[in-house]
C-alpha cells in the first residue's frame, strides 16, 4: 500500500514569509508525528497527534510553529514568519496506533530553505 | 541537552566484516530503544528495537545490545554488505509516549 507522503518535496522561501507543509499518513494510522532534521543534526521531535487526544506539542521550538490534523488524517505544519534557522528537512511519520511499540513509518520529508 | 548521543559521525568497514555502531543515552526514564536506517533523500526506516527488560535482540544480520547500567546500546551488523551503507540513527523513548528522541546519526560506509 501507499506509504507516508509529504508535500512539497522542496520549498524555498524568503525570511518572514509563512509556509505550510503537508503530510498524508498511511491510511488507518491513528498516530502522526512531525520531526525535523537540521544540517548535521539528528531528528528533533516537534509534535505528536494520537487519535482524538490533545496533541503533544512539547517539541515545537517557538510559537511560530503550529500543526493541525484534520479529520484524523492529513496534517499540516505551519511556520509563521520564517527565519533562516528554520531551514531543515521536515519529516512526518505515522503509526498504526499510539505507543512506543508501534513502528513509525516516515515520509521522504520536505526540504525547507529560508533565504 | 543531547539525551541520545552517537559520538562517531562516520564508520567505514570492509564488506563481510562486522559493523558496530554505538549509542549512549542519559535519561534513565528511557525504556525502549530503536535503530533507524536512512538513505539519502528518503525518510528513515525502522530496523530493529529493544525493550529495556532485555539485553539483546537479534534479527537476521542485525543485533542490538543494551547495557542499562552503562546507558549504552550498540548495533552489530554481520556480515556487512555494501547495501548497508546509509546513515544509522539510534532513538529512545520514555514509557507511555510515542515520541522518539534521536541521536545525531552515524554514516556507515561498507566497501566492496
mmCIF file of N, CA, C and O in Angstrom, chain A residues 2-3 24-29 73 94 96:
data_model
loop_
_atom_site.group_PDB
_atom_site.id
_atom_site.type_symbol
_atom_site.label_atom_id
_atom_site.label_comp_id
_atom_site.label_asym_id
_atom_site.label_seq_id
_atom_site.Cartn_x
_atom_site.Cartn_y
_atom_site.Cartn_z
ATOM 1 N N UNK A 2 0.218 2.401 -0.120
ATOM 2 C CA UNK A 2 0.933 3.669 -0.172
ATOM 3 C C UNK A 2 1.542 3.971 1.183
ATOM 4 O O UNK A 2 0.967 3.678 2.233
ATOM 5 N N UNK A 3 2.715 4.587 1.138
ATOM 6 C CA UNK A 3 3.382 4.981 2.365
ATOM 7 C C UNK A 3 2.981 6.382 2.757
ATOM 8 O O UNK A 3 2.029 6.957 2.225
ATOM 9 N N UNK A 24 0.462 13.335 4.437
ATOM 10 C CA UNK A 24 -0.608 12.352 4.294
ATOM 11 C C UNK A 24 -0.136 11.047 4.900
ATOM 12 O O UNK A 24 0.739 10.379 4.342
ATOM 13 N N UNK A 25 -0.680 10.662 6.038
ATOM 14 C CA UNK A 25 -0.187 9.437 6.692
ATOM 15 C C UNK A 25 -0.713 8.194 5.985
ATOM 16 O O UNK A 25 -1.552 8.272 5.083
ATOM 17 N N UNK A 26 -0.224 7.055 6.389
ATOM 18 C CA UNK A 26 -0.732 5.782 5.882
ATOM 19 C C UNK A 26 -2.181 5.634 6.340
ATOM 20 O O UNK A 26 -2.511 5.911 7.501
ATOM 21 N N UNK A 27 -3.034 5.209 5.412
ATOM 22 C CA UNK A 27 -4.450 5.073 5.715
ATOM 23 C C UNK A 27 -4.672 4.144 6.911
ATOM 24 O O UNK A 27 -4.103 3.048 6.987
ATOM 25 N N UNK A 28 -5.464 4.623 7.855
ATOM 26 C CA UNK A 28 -5.781 3.809 9.029
ATOM 27 C C UNK A 28 -4.856 4.034 10.202
ATOM 28 O O UNK A 28 -5.125 3.548 11.313
ATOM 29 N N UNK A 29 -3.761 4.758 9.989
ATOM 30 C CA UNK A 29 -2.847 5.046 11.095
ATOM 31 C C UNK A 29 -3.428 6.162 11.957
ATOM 32 O O UNK A 29 -3.803 7.217 11.467
ATOM 33 N N UNK A 73 -6.684 12.537 9.773
ATOM 34 C CA UNK A 73 -5.868 12.030 8.671
ATOM 35 C C UNK A 73 -4.754 13.006 8.324
ATOM 36 O O UNK A 73 -3.740 13.047 9.009
ATOM 37 N N UNK A 94 3.942 8.195 10.649
ATOM 38 C CA UNK A 94 2.679 7.733 11.216
ATOM 39 C C UNK A 94 2.845 6.308 11.727
ATOM 40 O O UNK A 94 3.755 5.582 11.310
ATOM 41 N N UNK A 96 0.369 2.829 13.334
ATOM 42 C CA UNK A 96 -0.975 2.257 13.368
ATOM 43 C C UNK A 96 -1.730 2.690 14.614
ATOM 44 O O UNK A 96 -2.917 2.986 14.585
#
